[in-house]
mmCIF file of C-alpha atoms in Angstrom:
data_model
loop_
_atom_site.group_PDB
_atom_site.id
_atom_site.type_symbol
_atom_site.label_atom_id
_atom_site.label_comp_id
_atom_site.label_asym_id
_atom_site.label_seq_id
_atom_site.Cartn_x
_atom_site.Cartn_y
_atom_site.Cartn_z
ATOM 1 C CA MET A 29 -66.963 29.012 10.365
ATOM 2 C CA PRO A 30 -67.265 32.487 8.937
ATOM 3 C CA ALA A 31 -70.755 33.301 7.711
ATOM 4 C CA ASN A 32 -72.058 36.793 7.346
ATOM 5 C CA THR A 33 -74.926 38.888 6.178
ATOM 6 C CA THR A 34 -74.770 42.458 4.994
ATOM 7 C CA GLU A 35 -77.011 45.455 5.425
ATOM 8 C CA ALA A 36 -77.305 48.006 2.627
ATOM 9 C CA PRO A 37 -75.276 51.198 3.124
ATOM 10 C CA ARG A 38 -76.992 54.187 4.704
ATOM 11 C CA HIS A 39 -76.532 57.484 2.868
ATOM 12 C CA ASP A 40 -76.037 60.309 5.358
ATOM 13 C CA SER A 41 -76.506 62.995 2.722
ATOM 14 C CA VAL A 42 -77.848 63.265 -0.791
ATOM 15 C CA THR A 43 -75.194 64.486 -3.222
ATOM 16 C CA ALA A 44 -74.618 64.262 -6.956
ATOM 17 C CA GLU A 45 -72.773 61.088 -7.972
ATOM 18 C CA SER A 46 -69.251 61.560 -9.294
ATOM 19 C CA LYS A 47 -66.080 59.520 -9.613
ATOM 20 C CA GLU A 48 -64.547 61.695 -6.907
ATOM 21 C CA SER A 49 -67.291 61.046 -4.337
ATOM 22 C CA SER A 50 -68.191 57.375 -4.908
ATOM 23 C CA TRP A 51 -66.356 54.059 -4.794
ATOM 24 C CA VAL A 52 -67.234 50.832 -6.645
ATOM 25 C CA PRO A 53 -64.928 48.133 -5.222
ATOM 26 C CA HIS A 54 -64.894 44.444 -6.061
ATOM 27 C CA ILE A 55 -62.486 41.790 -4.818
ATOM 28 C CA THR A 56 -60.146 40.297 -7.432
ATOM 29 C CA PRO A 57 -57.957 37.159 -7.456
ATOM 30 C CA GLY A 58 -54.387 37.422 -6.210
ATOM 31 C CA HIS A 59 -51.861 36.486 -3.528
ATOM 32 C CA TRP A 60 -50.882 38.723 -0.598
ATOM 33 C CA GLN A 61 -48.771 38.395 2.522
ATOM 34 C CA TYR A 62 -49.257 40.344 5.764
ATOM 35 C CA PHE A 63 -47.339 41.292 8.886
ATOM 36 C CA ILE A 64 -49.655 41.112 11.945
ATOM 37 C CA ARG A 65 -48.587 42.326 15.392
ATOM 38 C CA ASP A 66 -50.834 41.942 18.460
ATOM 39 C CA SER A 67 -49.759 43.659 21.689
ATOM 40 C CA SER A 68 -51.969 42.573 24.603
ATOM 41 C CA ARG A 69 -52.273 43.176 28.331
ATOM 42 C CA VAL A 70 -54.150 40.537 30.324
ATOM 43 C CA TYR A 71 -55.319 40.744 33.938
ATOM 44 C CA LEU A 72 -57.843 39.053 36.238
ATOM 45 C CA SER A 73 -61.008 41.152 36.313
ATOM 46 C CA ASN A 74 -61.841 40.373 39.975
ATOM 47 C CA ASP A 75 -58.333 40.875 41.407
ATOM 48 C CA THR A 76 -57.113 44.467 41.536
ATOM 49 C CA THR A 77 -53.755 43.328 42.952
ATOM 50 C CA ALA A 78 -53.088 40.833 40.154
ATOM 51 C CA ARG A 79 -50.099 41.481 37.975
ATOM 52 C CA VAL A 80 -50.824 42.594 34.413
ATOM 53 C CA ARG A 81 -49.421 40.081 31.944
ATOM 54 C CA PRO A 82 -48.106 41.541 28.660
ATOM 55 C CA ILE A 83 -48.203 39.322 25.576
ATOM 56 C CA GLU A 84 -46.946 40.172 22.092
ATOM 57 C CA SER A 85 -47.380 38.021 19.004
ATOM 58 C CA ILE A 86 -46.037 38.542 15.499
ATOM 59 C CA MET A 87 -47.499 36.574 12.609
ATOM 60 C CA ILE A 88 -46.630 36.393 8.921
ATOM 61 C CA TYR A 89 -49.909 35.553 7.226
ATOM 62 C CA SER A 90 -50.715 34.717 3.598
ATOM 63 C CA ILE A 91 -53.963 34.739 1.659
ATOM 64 C CA THR A 92 -54.669 33.590 -1.879
ATOM 65 C CA ILE A 93 -57.912 34.393 -3.712
ATOM 66 C CA ILE A 94 -58.877 32.193 -6.673
ATOM 67 C CA ASP A 95 -61.631 33.020 -9.149
ATOM 68 C CA GLY A 96 -64.320 30.354 -9.143
ATOM 69 C CA GLY A 97 -66.847 32.024 -11.425
ATOM 70 C CA ASN A 98 -69.758 33.368 -9.399
ATOM 71 C CA GLU A 99 -67.781 33.044 -6.160
ATOM 72 C CA LEU A 100 -64.161 33.226 -5.021
ATOM 73 C CA THR A 101 -62.100 30.724 -3.034
ATOM 74 C CA LEU A 102 -60.056 32.227 -0.204
ATOM 75 C CA MET A 103 -57.028 30.221 0.978
ATOM 76 C CA SER A 104 -55.261 31.415 4.146
ATOM 77 C CA HIS A 105 -52.176 30.238 6.011
ATOM 78 C CA ALA A 106 -50.096 31.341 9.020
ATOM 79 C CA ASP A 107 -46.552 31.198 7.619
ATOM 80 C CA SER A 108 -44.929 31.912 10.987
ATOM 81 C CA LEU A 109 -45.917 32.894 14.508
ATOM 82 C CA SER A 110 -43.765 34.274 17.319
ATOM 83 C CA ILE A 111 -45.236 34.753 20.831
ATOM 84 C CA ASN A 112 -43.509 36.613 23.647
ATOM 85 C CA THR A 113 -45.083 36.619 27.127
ATOM 86 C CA HIS A 114 -41.971 38.290 28.654
ATOM 87 C CA THR A 115 -41.426 35.071 30.597
ATOM 88 C CA ILE A 116 -41.672 32.551 27.763
ATOM 89 C CA ALA A 117 -40.894 33.106 24.089
ATOM 90 C CA LYS A 118 -41.799 30.591 21.426
ATOM 91 C CA THR A 119 -41.887 30.486 17.665
ATOM 92 C CA ASN A 120 -43.946 28.150 15.553
ATOM 93 C CA ALA A 121 -46.039 27.965 12.406
ATOM 94 C CA ASP A 122 -49.411 26.366 11.825
ATOM 95 C CA SER A 123 -49.072 23.975 8.899
ATOM 96 C CA SER A 124 -52.835 23.821 8.344
ATOM 97 C CA LYS A 125 -54.586 25.847 5.671
ATOM 98 C CA SER A 126 -58.051 27.323 5.713
ATOM 99 C CA SER A 127 -60.314 27.334 2.668
ATOM 100 C CA GLU A 128 -63.461 29.442 2.432
ATOM 101 C CA LEU A 129 -65.891 30.506 -0.251
ATOM 102 C CA ILE A 130 -66.530 34.254 -0.459
ATOM 103 C CA SER A 131 -68.541 36.479 -2.760
ATOM 104 C CA LYS A 132 -66.910 39.135 -4.902
ATOM 105 C CA GLN A 133 -68.105 41.668 -2.320
ATOM 106 C CA GLY A 134 -66.292 39.835 0.502
ATOM 107 C CA GLN A 135 -69.187 37.929 2.081
ATOM 108 C CA PHE A 136 -68.117 34.571 3.576
ATOM 109 C CA ARG A 137 -70.198 31.662 2.289
ATOM 110 C CA SER A 138 -68.754 28.525 3.856
ATOM 111 C CA THR A 139 -65.685 26.995 5.453
ATOM 112 C CA GLN A 140 -63.989 23.659 4.784
ATOM 113 C CA GLY A 141 -62.219 22.019 7.698
ATOM 114 C CA GLN A 142 -62.492 22.357 11.470
ATOM 115 C CA THR A 143 -60.577 24.541 13.906
ATOM 116 C CA THR A 144 -58.347 22.510 16.222
ATOM 117 C CA CYS A 145 -56.793 24.298 19.201
ATOM 118 C CA THR A 146 -53.495 22.810 20.368
ATOM 119 C CA GLY A 147 -52.495 25.687 22.636
ATOM 120 C CA SER A 148 -49.432 26.417 20.503
ATOM 121 C CA SER A 149 -50.776 27.298 17.060
ATOM 122 C CA ALA A 150 -52.968 29.980 15.579
ATOM 123 C CA SER A 151 -55.977 29.184 13.449
ATOM 124 C CA PRO A 152 -55.478 30.818 10.030
ATOM 125 C CA ALA A 153 -59.239 31.109 9.481
ATOM 126 C CA ALA A 154 -59.591 33.377 12.525
ATOM 127 C CA ARG A 155 -57.613 36.212 10.917
ATOM 128 C CA ALA A 156 -59.332 36.153 7.528
ATOM 129 C CA PRO A 157 -62.234 38.505 8.494
ATOM 130 C CA GLU A 158 -59.648 41.091 9.596
ATOM 131 C CA ILE A 159 -58.185 41.111 6.073
ATOM 132 C CA ILE A 160 -61.306 40.640 3.940
ATOM 133 C CA VAL A 161 -63.883 43.410 4.353
ATOM 134 C CA THR A 162 -67.493 43.026 3.244
ATOM 135 C CA LEU A 163 -68.057 45.765 0.663
ATOM 136 C CA PRO A 164 -71.243 47.320 -0.773
ATOM 137 C CA ALA A 165 -71.592 47.351 -4.558
ATOM 138 C CA GLN A 166 -71.190 51.127 -4.422
ATOM 139 C CA VAL A 167 -70.405 53.460 -1.555
ATOM 140 C CA ARG A 168 -70.150 57.240 -1.206
ATOM 141 C CA MET A 169 -68.346 59.517 1.224
ATOM 142 C CA GLY A 170 -69.960 59.248 4.653
ATOM 143 C CA ASP A 171 -71.887 56.065 3.825
ATOM 144 C CA ARG A 172 -72.219 53.429 6.526
ATOM 145 C CA TRP A 173 -72.903 49.719 6.212
ATOM 146 C CA ALA A 174 -72.810 46.660 8.473
ATOM 147 C CA ASP A 175 -72.518 42.896 8.445
ATOM 148 C CA THR A 176 -72.631 40.003 10.890
ATOM 149 C CA ALA A 177 -70.065 37.215 11.084
ATOM 150 C CA SER A 178 -69.422 34.004 12.986
ATOM 151 C CA THR A 179 -65.834 32.755 13.328
ATOM 152 C CA THR A 180 -63.955 30.258 15.468
ATOM 153 C CA SER A 181 -60.630 31.174 17.088
ATOM 154 C CA CYS A 182 -58.431 29.661 19.792
ATOM 155 C CA HIS A 183 -57.877 30.831 23.343
ATOM 156 C CA GLY A 184 -55.246 28.375 24.485
ATOM 157 C CA LYS A 185 -56.870 24.989 23.915
ATOM 158 C CA ILE A 186 -60.429 26.351 23.940
ATOM 159 C CA PRO A 187 -62.152 26.895 20.553
ATOM 160 C CA LEU A 188 -64.047 30.179 20.913
ATOM 161 C CA ILE A 189 -67.052 30.862 18.713
ATOM 162 C CA GLN A 190 -67.276 34.587 18.059
ATOM 163 C CA ARG A 191 -70.510 36.140 16.813
ATOM 164 C CA ALA A 192 -69.862 39.716 15.782
ATOM 165 C CA VAL A 193 -71.655 42.736 14.384
ATOM 166 C CA ARG A 194 -69.269 44.863 12.323
ATOM 167 C CA GLU A 195 -70.101 48.419 11.283
ATOM 168 C CA TYR A 196 -68.198 50.401 8.661
ATOM 169 C CA GLU A 197 -67.988 54.016 7.580
ATOM 170 C CA LEU A 198 -66.210 55.395 4.495
ATOM 171 C CA LEU A 199 -64.074 58.276 5.788
ATOM 172 C CA ASP A 200 -61.960 59.333 2.818
ATOM 173 C CA LEU A 201 -61.339 58.332 -0.790
ATOM 174 C CA ASN A 202 -57.949 59.936 -1.327
ATOM 175 C CA SER A 203 -55.896 60.427 1.845
ATOM 176 C CA CYS A 204 -54.834 56.861 2.634
ATOM 177 C CA LEU A 205 -51.300 55.719 1.741
ATOM 178 C CA GLU A 206 -50.467 58.294 -0.925
ATOM 179 C CA HIS A 207 -53.863 58.167 -2.669
ATOM 180 C CA ASP A 208 -53.635 54.433 -3.433
ATOM 181 C CA GLY A 209 -56.134 53.527 -0.740
ATOM 182 C CA VAL A 210 -59.423 54.588 0.801
ATOM 183 C CA LYS A 211 -59.917 55.064 4.545
ATOM 184 C CA VAL A 212 -62.638 53.135 6.389
ATOM 185 C CA ARG A 213 -63.542 53.001 10.081
ATOM 186 C CA ARG A 214 -64.660 49.633 11.468
ATOM 187 C CA THR A 215 -66.285 49.059 14.872
ATOM 188 C CA VAL A 216 -67.046 45.588 16.222
ATOM 189 C CA SER A 217 -69.205 44.241 19.043
ATOM 190 C CA ALA A 218 -69.058 40.516 19.710
ATOM 191 C CA THR A 219 -70.036 37.659 22.023
ATOM 192 C CA PHE A 220 -67.867 34.607 22.719
ATOM 193 C CA THR A 221 -68.714 31.053 23.796
ATOM 194 C CA GLY A 222 -66.464 28.018 23.976
ATOM 195 C CA THR A 223 -65.952 24.537 25.408
ATOM 196 C CA SER A 224 -62.717 22.591 25.625
ATOM 197 C CA THR A 225 -62.640 19.318 23.704
ATOM 198 C CA GLU A 226 -60.159 17.679 26.106
ATOM 199 C CA PRO A 227 -61.856 14.672 27.795
ATOM 200 C CA ASN A 228 -60.039 15.032 31.143
ATOM 201 C CA ASN A 229 -60.083 18.805 31.431
ATOM 202 C CA HIS A 230 -63.569 20.290 31.168
ATOM 203 C CA LEU A 231 -63.464 24.032 30.439
ATOM 204 C CA THR A 232 -66.121 26.468 29.338
ATOM 205 C CA ALA A 233 -65.797 30.114 28.384
ATOM 206 C CA ASN A 234 -68.145 32.996 27.674
ATOM 207 C CA GLY A 235 -67.782 36.711 27.324
ATOM 208 C CA ALA A 236 -68.074 39.829 25.206
ATOM 209 C CA GLY A 237 -65.745 42.019 23.215
ATOM 210 C CA SER A 238 -65.578 45.311 21.372
ATOM 211 C CA GLY A 239 -63.114 47.022 19.081
ATOM 212 C CA SER A 240 -62.430 49.865 16.685
ATOM 213 C CA SER A 241 -59.911 50.212 13.865
ATOM 214 C CA ILE A 242 -58.992 52.420 10.929
ATOM 215 C CA LEU A 243 -58.485 50.517 7.661
ATOM 216 C CA CYS A 244 -56.656 51.482 4.513
ATOM 217 C CA LEU A 245 -58.164 49.507 1.616
ATOM 218 C CA GLN A 246 -56.840 49.353 -1.926
ATOM 219 C CA ARG A 247 -59.109 51.486 -4.066
ATOM 220 C CA GLU A 248 -59.112 49.044 -6.996
ATOM 221 C CA ASN A 249 -60.258 45.897 -5.207
ATOM 222 C CA GLY A 250 -60.923 46.644 -1.525
ATOM 223 C CA ILE A 251 -58.067 44.414 -0.302
ATOM 224 C CA LEU A 252 -56.532 45.553 3.006
ATOM 225 C CA LEU A 253 -53.316 47.569 2.773
ATOM 226 C CA GLU A 254 -52.888 48.508 6.437
ATOM 227 C CA SER A 255 -54.888 48.794 9.662
ATOM 228 C CA ASP A 256 -54.480 49.887 13.266
ATOM 229 C CA GLY A 257 -56.993 49.024 15.962
ATOM 230 C CA GLN A 258 -57.798 48.577 19.634
ATOM 231 C CA SER A 259 -59.966 45.842 21.143
ATOM 232 C CA ARG A 260 -61.147 44.613 24.540
ATOM 233 C CA LEU A 261 -62.222 41.119 25.544
ATOM 234 C CA ASP A 262 -63.930 40.292 28.861
ATOM 235 C CA LEU A 263 -63.957 36.519 29.224
ATOM 236 C CA THR A 264 -64.954 34.181 32.054
ATOM 237 C CA ILE A 265 -63.454 30.691 32.101
ATOM 238 C CA THR A 266 -65.087 28.043 34.284
ATOM 239 C CA THR A 267 -63.206 24.886 35.292
ATOM 240 C CA THR A 268 -63.504 22.229 37.978
ATOM 241 C CA ARG A 269 -61.210 24.450 40.087
ATOM 242 C CA GLY A 270 -63.454 27.501 39.915
ATOM 243 C CA THR A 271 -64.459 30.527 37.857
ATOM 244 C CA PHE A 272 -61.824 32.899 36.477
ATOM 245 C CA PRO A 273 -62.910 36.196 34.863
ATOM 246 C CA PHE A 274 -60.237 38.194 33.073
ATOM 247 C CA THR A 275 -59.846 41.097 30.676
ATOM 248 C CA GLN A 276 -57.571 41.400 27.641
ATOM 249 C CA ASN A 277 -56.819 44.721 25.938
ATOM 250 C CA THR A 278 -55.098 44.420 22.555
ATOM 251 C CA SER A 279 -53.548 46.775 20.025
ATOM 252 C CA THR A 280 -53.313 45.260 16.532
ATOM 253 C CA HIS A 281 -51.257 46.502 13.587
ATOM 254 C CA ILE A 282 -51.590 44.823 10.187
ATOM 255 C CA LYS A 283 -49.620 45.772 7.084
ATOM 256 C CA ARG A 284 -49.383 44.198 3.658
ATOM 257 C CA ARG A 285 -45.824 43.203 2.791
#
Protein backbone atom coordinates (compact mmCIF):
# COMPACT_ATOMS: atom_id res chain seq x y z
CA MET A 1 0.00 0.00 0.00
CA PRO A 2 1.83 3.09 -1.14
CA ALA A 3 1.60 5.96 1.32
CA ASN A 4 4.07 8.77 1.46
CA THR A 5 4.90 12.05 3.06
CA THR A 6 6.97 14.82 1.57
CA GLU A 7 9.52 17.21 2.97
CA ALA A 8 9.77 20.73 1.55
CA PRO A 9 12.65 21.28 -0.90
CA ARG A 10 15.92 22.65 0.45
CA HIS A 11 17.38 25.58 -1.47
CA ASP A 12 21.15 25.23 -1.72
CA SER A 13 21.61 28.79 -2.96
CA VAL A 14 19.60 31.97 -3.12
CA THR A 15 19.13 33.17 -6.70
CA ALA A 16 16.66 35.37 -8.53
CA GLU A 17 13.60 33.45 -9.74
CA SER A 18 13.26 33.06 -13.50
CA LYS A 19 11.56 30.71 -15.93
CA GLU A 20 14.99 29.39 -16.86
CA SER A 21 15.99 28.46 -13.30
CA SER A 22 12.73 27.18 -11.76
CA TRP A 23 10.25 24.41 -12.51
CA VAL A 24 6.55 24.26 -11.59
CA PRO A 25 5.39 20.71 -12.43
CA HIS A 26 1.98 19.19 -11.83
CA ILE A 27 0.74 15.75 -12.85
CA THR A 28 -1.98 15.68 -15.52
CA PRO A 29 -4.39 12.94 -16.69
CA GLY A 30 -3.30 10.63 -19.49
CA HIS A 31 -2.29 7.11 -20.52
CA TRP A 32 1.31 5.91 -20.89
CA GLN A 33 3.05 2.62 -21.55
CA TYR A 34 6.58 1.69 -20.42
CA PHE A 35 9.32 -0.79 -21.23
CA ILE A 36 11.00 -1.98 -17.99
CA ARG A 37 14.12 -4.16 -17.99
CA ASP A 38 15.65 -5.50 -14.75
CA SER A 39 19.03 -7.24 -14.96
CA SER A 40 19.92 -8.89 -11.64
CA ARG A 41 22.70 -11.00 -10.15
CA VAL A 42 21.81 -13.04 -7.07
CA TYR A 43 24.17 -14.90 -4.75
CA LEU A 44 24.20 -16.32 -1.21
CA SER A 45 25.79 -13.78 1.11
CA ASN A 46 27.42 -16.38 3.40
CA ASP A 47 28.81 -18.66 0.66
CA THR A 48 31.75 -17.26 -1.30
CA THR A 49 31.84 -20.38 -3.49
CA ALA A 50 28.17 -20.16 -4.48
CA ARG A 51 27.42 -19.61 -8.12
CA VAL A 52 26.06 -16.19 -9.06
CA ARG A 53 22.60 -16.53 -10.58
CA PRO A 54 21.75 -14.01 -13.34
CA ILE A 55 18.09 -13.09 -13.82
CA GLU A 56 16.64 -10.75 -16.44
CA SER A 57 13.02 -9.64 -16.64
CA ILE A 58 11.30 -7.51 -19.26
CA MET A 59 7.92 -5.97 -18.51
CA ILE A 60 5.52 -3.90 -20.60
CA TYR A 61 3.71 -1.74 -18.08
CA SER A 62 0.78 0.66 -18.47
CA ILE A 63 -0.51 3.47 -16.29
CA THR A 64 -3.62 5.59 -16.66
CA ILE A 65 -4.23 8.76 -14.64
CA ILE A 66 -7.82 10.00 -14.31
CA ASP A 67 -8.79 13.41 -12.96
CA GLY A 68 -10.96 13.10 -9.88
CA GLY A 69 -11.15 16.76 -8.88
CA ASN A 70 -8.93 17.41 -5.88
CA GLU A 71 -7.11 14.10 -6.37
CA LEU A 72 -6.15 11.80 -9.24
CA THR A 73 -6.82 8.08 -9.71
CA LEU A 74 -3.82 6.06 -10.88
CA MET A 75 -4.57 2.75 -12.64
CA SER A 76 -1.61 0.44 -13.36
CA HIS A 77 -1.28 -2.89 -15.14
CA ALA A 78 1.51 -5.28 -16.17
CA ASP A 79 0.64 -5.98 -19.82
CA SER A 80 3.34 -8.63 -20.22
CA LEU A 81 6.26 -10.07 -18.29
CA SER A 82 9.15 -12.20 -19.53
CA ILE A 83 11.66 -13.71 -17.05
CA ASN A 84 14.92 -15.38 -18.03
CA THR A 85 17.03 -17.09 -15.35
CA HIS A 86 19.39 -18.59 -18.00
CA THR A 87 18.08 -22.00 -16.95
CA ILE A 88 14.34 -21.35 -17.13
CA ALA A 89 12.52 -18.84 -19.31
CA LYS A 90 8.87 -18.01 -18.84
CA THR A 91 6.46 -15.42 -20.12
CA ASN A 92 3.25 -14.36 -18.45
CA ALA A 93 1.09 -11.35 -17.69
CA ASP A 94 -0.63 -10.35 -14.48
CA SER A 95 -4.31 -9.82 -15.25
CA SER A 96 -4.89 -7.85 -12.05
CA LYS A 97 -5.01 -4.07 -11.98
CA SER A 98 -3.93 -1.71 -9.25
CA SER A 99 -5.88 1.42 -8.35
CA GLU A 100 -4.47 4.18 -6.16
CA LEU A 101 -5.38 7.72 -5.24
CA ILE A 102 -2.59 10.27 -5.71
CA SER A 103 -2.33 14.03 -5.32
CA LYS A 104 -1.53 16.29 -8.25
CA GLN A 105 2.02 16.46 -6.88
CA GLY A 106 2.39 12.66 -6.99
CA GLN A 107 1.79 11.78 -3.33
CA PHE A 108 0.11 8.37 -2.88
CA ARG A 109 -3.03 8.54 -0.75
CA SER A 110 -4.47 5.04 -0.67
CA THR A 111 -4.59 1.69 -2.43
CA GLN A 112 -7.57 -0.49 -3.34
CA GLY A 113 -6.99 -4.23 -3.44
CA GLN A 114 -4.39 -6.53 -1.89
CA THR A 115 -1.11 -7.84 -3.27
CA THR A 116 -1.20 -11.59 -3.89
CA CYS A 117 2.10 -13.33 -4.64
CA THR A 118 1.76 -16.46 -6.78
CA GLY A 119 5.45 -16.85 -7.58
CA SER A 120 4.79 -16.32 -11.29
CA SER A 121 3.31 -12.84 -11.58
CA ALA A 122 4.42 -9.32 -10.85
CA SER A 123 2.39 -6.95 -8.73
CA PRO A 124 1.56 -3.88 -10.85
CA ALA A 125 1.33 -1.65 -7.77
CA ALA A 126 4.99 -2.32 -6.91
CA ARG A 127 6.28 -0.48 -10.00
CA ALA A 128 4.07 2.60 -9.69
CA PRO A 129 6.43 4.56 -7.34
CA GLU A 130 9.22 4.10 -9.91
CA ILE A 131 7.09 5.90 -12.52
CA ILE A 132 5.31 8.51 -10.39
CA VAL A 133 7.65 10.94 -8.64
CA THR A 134 6.55 13.10 -5.72
CA LEU A 135 7.08 16.69 -6.87
CA PRO A 136 7.31 19.99 -4.94
CA ALA A 137 4.98 22.79 -6.03
CA GLN A 138 8.04 24.65 -7.31
CA VAL A 139 11.67 23.63 -7.55
CA ARG A 140 14.86 25.42 -8.62
CA MET A 141 18.20 24.21 -9.92
CA GLY A 142 20.07 22.41 -7.15
CA ASP A 143 17.00 22.04 -4.91
CA ARG A 144 16.60 18.82 -2.95
CA TRP A 145 13.47 17.25 -1.51
CA ALA A 146 12.48 13.91 0.02
CA ASP A 147 9.52 11.67 0.71
CA THR A 148 8.77 8.39 2.45
CA ALA A 149 6.78 5.53 0.94
CA SER A 150 5.46 2.11 1.89
CA THR A 151 4.81 -0.44 -0.88
CA THR A 152 4.23 -4.18 -1.13
CA SER A 153 6.06 -6.27 -3.74
CA CYS A 154 6.62 -9.98 -4.33
CA HIS A 155 9.75 -12.02 -3.82
CA GLY A 156 8.62 -15.38 -5.12
CA LYS A 157 5.56 -16.18 -3.02
CA ILE A 158 6.53 -13.83 -0.17
CA PRO A 159 4.81 -10.41 -0.02
CA LEU A 160 7.55 -7.95 0.97
CA ILE A 161 6.62 -4.70 2.68
CA GLN A 162 9.13 -2.04 1.68
CA ARG A 163 9.48 1.15 3.72
CA ALA A 164 11.66 3.60 1.85
CA VAL A 165 13.11 7.07 2.17
CA ARG A 166 13.57 8.64 -1.27
CA GLU A 167 15.69 11.75 -1.81
CA TYR A 168 15.67 13.83 -4.99
CA GLU A 169 17.84 16.54 -6.50
CA LEU A 170 17.07 18.66 -9.57
CA LEU A 171 20.19 18.44 -11.74
CA ASP A 172 19.24 20.15 -15.00
CA LEU A 173 16.24 21.81 -16.62
CA ASN A 174 17.27 21.58 -20.26
CA SER A 175 19.69 18.74 -21.06
CA CYS A 176 17.41 15.70 -20.80
CA LEU A 177 16.07 14.09 -24.00
CA GLU A 178 16.46 17.03 -26.38
CA HIS A 179 15.18 19.68 -23.95
CA ASP A 180 11.78 17.99 -23.49
CA GLY A 181 12.67 16.73 -20.03
CA VAL A 182 14.35 17.73 -16.79
CA LYS A 183 17.03 15.63 -15.10
CA VAL A 184 16.58 14.47 -11.49
CA ARG A 185 18.74 12.24 -9.29
CA ARG A 186 16.92 9.87 -6.92
CA THR A 187 18.53 7.92 -4.07
CA VAL A 188 16.62 5.36 -2.01
CA SER A 189 17.25 3.60 1.30
CA ALA A 190 14.75 0.97 2.37
CA THR A 191 13.91 -1.82 4.82
CA PHE A 192 12.02 -4.99 3.92
CA THR A 193 9.87 -7.37 5.98
CA GLY A 194 7.68 -10.22 4.81
CA THR A 195 5.85 -13.41 5.77
CA SER A 196 4.56 -16.11 3.45
CA THR A 197 0.80 -16.66 3.51
CA GLU A 198 1.09 -20.36 2.60
CA PRO A 199 -0.28 -22.48 5.50
CA ASN A 200 2.14 -25.40 5.02
CA ASN A 201 5.27 -23.45 4.20
CA HIS A 202 6.17 -20.87 6.84
CA LEU A 203 8.65 -18.29 5.52
CA THR A 204 9.80 -14.97 6.87
CA ALA A 205 12.07 -12.39 5.30
CA ASN A 206 13.82 -9.22 6.40
CA GLY A 207 16.53 -7.03 5.00
CA ALA A 208 17.65 -3.67 3.68
CA GLY A 209 18.20 -2.09 0.31
CA SER A 210 19.65 0.97 -1.36
CA GLY A 211 19.64 2.43 -4.84
CA SER A 212 20.41 5.39 -7.06
CA SER A 213 19.01 6.42 -10.44
CA ILE A 214 18.95 9.29 -12.90
CA LEU A 215 15.44 10.26 -14.07
CA CYS A 216 14.30 12.17 -17.11
CA LEU A 217 10.91 13.73 -16.32
CA GLN A 218 8.64 15.51 -18.77
CA ARG A 219 8.91 19.21 -18.07
CA GLU A 220 5.18 19.86 -18.52
CA ASN A 221 3.79 17.35 -16.03
CA GLY A 222 6.64 15.52 -14.28
CA ILE A 223 5.73 12.14 -15.81
CA LEU A 224 8.73 9.80 -16.26
CA LEU A 225 10.26 9.67 -19.74
CA GLU A 226 13.28 7.47 -19.01
CA SER A 227 15.44 6.29 -16.11
CA ASP A 228 18.55 4.23 -15.43
CA GLY A 229 19.47 2.99 -11.97
CA GLN A 230 21.37 0.55 -9.79
CA SER A 231 20.09 -1.07 -6.60
CA ARG A 232 21.20 -3.60 -3.98
CA LEU A 233 19.05 -5.79 -1.75
CA ASP A 234 20.40 -7.79 1.20
CA LEU A 235 17.67 -10.17 2.33
CA THR A 236 17.56 -13.01 4.85
CA ILE A 237 14.90 -15.68 4.42
CA THR A 238 14.13 -17.96 7.36
CA THR A 239 12.34 -21.29 6.86
CA THR A 240 11.91 -24.52 8.79
CA ARG A 241 15.03 -25.75 6.95
CA GLY A 242 17.25 -22.90 8.11
CA THR A 243 18.31 -19.32 7.48
CA PHE A 244 19.40 -18.19 4.01
CA PRO A 245 20.95 -14.73 3.54
CA PHE A 246 21.49 -13.55 -0.01
CA THR A 247 22.29 -10.42 -1.99
CA GLN A 248 20.71 -9.16 -5.21
CA ASN A 249 22.28 -6.44 -7.36
CA THR A 250 20.00 -5.03 -10.07
CA SER A 251 20.33 -2.64 -12.98
CA THR A 252 16.98 -1.18 -14.09
CA HIS A 253 16.19 0.65 -17.33
CA ILE A 254 12.76 2.20 -17.85
CA LYS A 255 11.64 4.01 -21.00
CA ARG A 256 8.29 5.39 -22.07
CA ARG A 257 7.08 3.84 -25.31
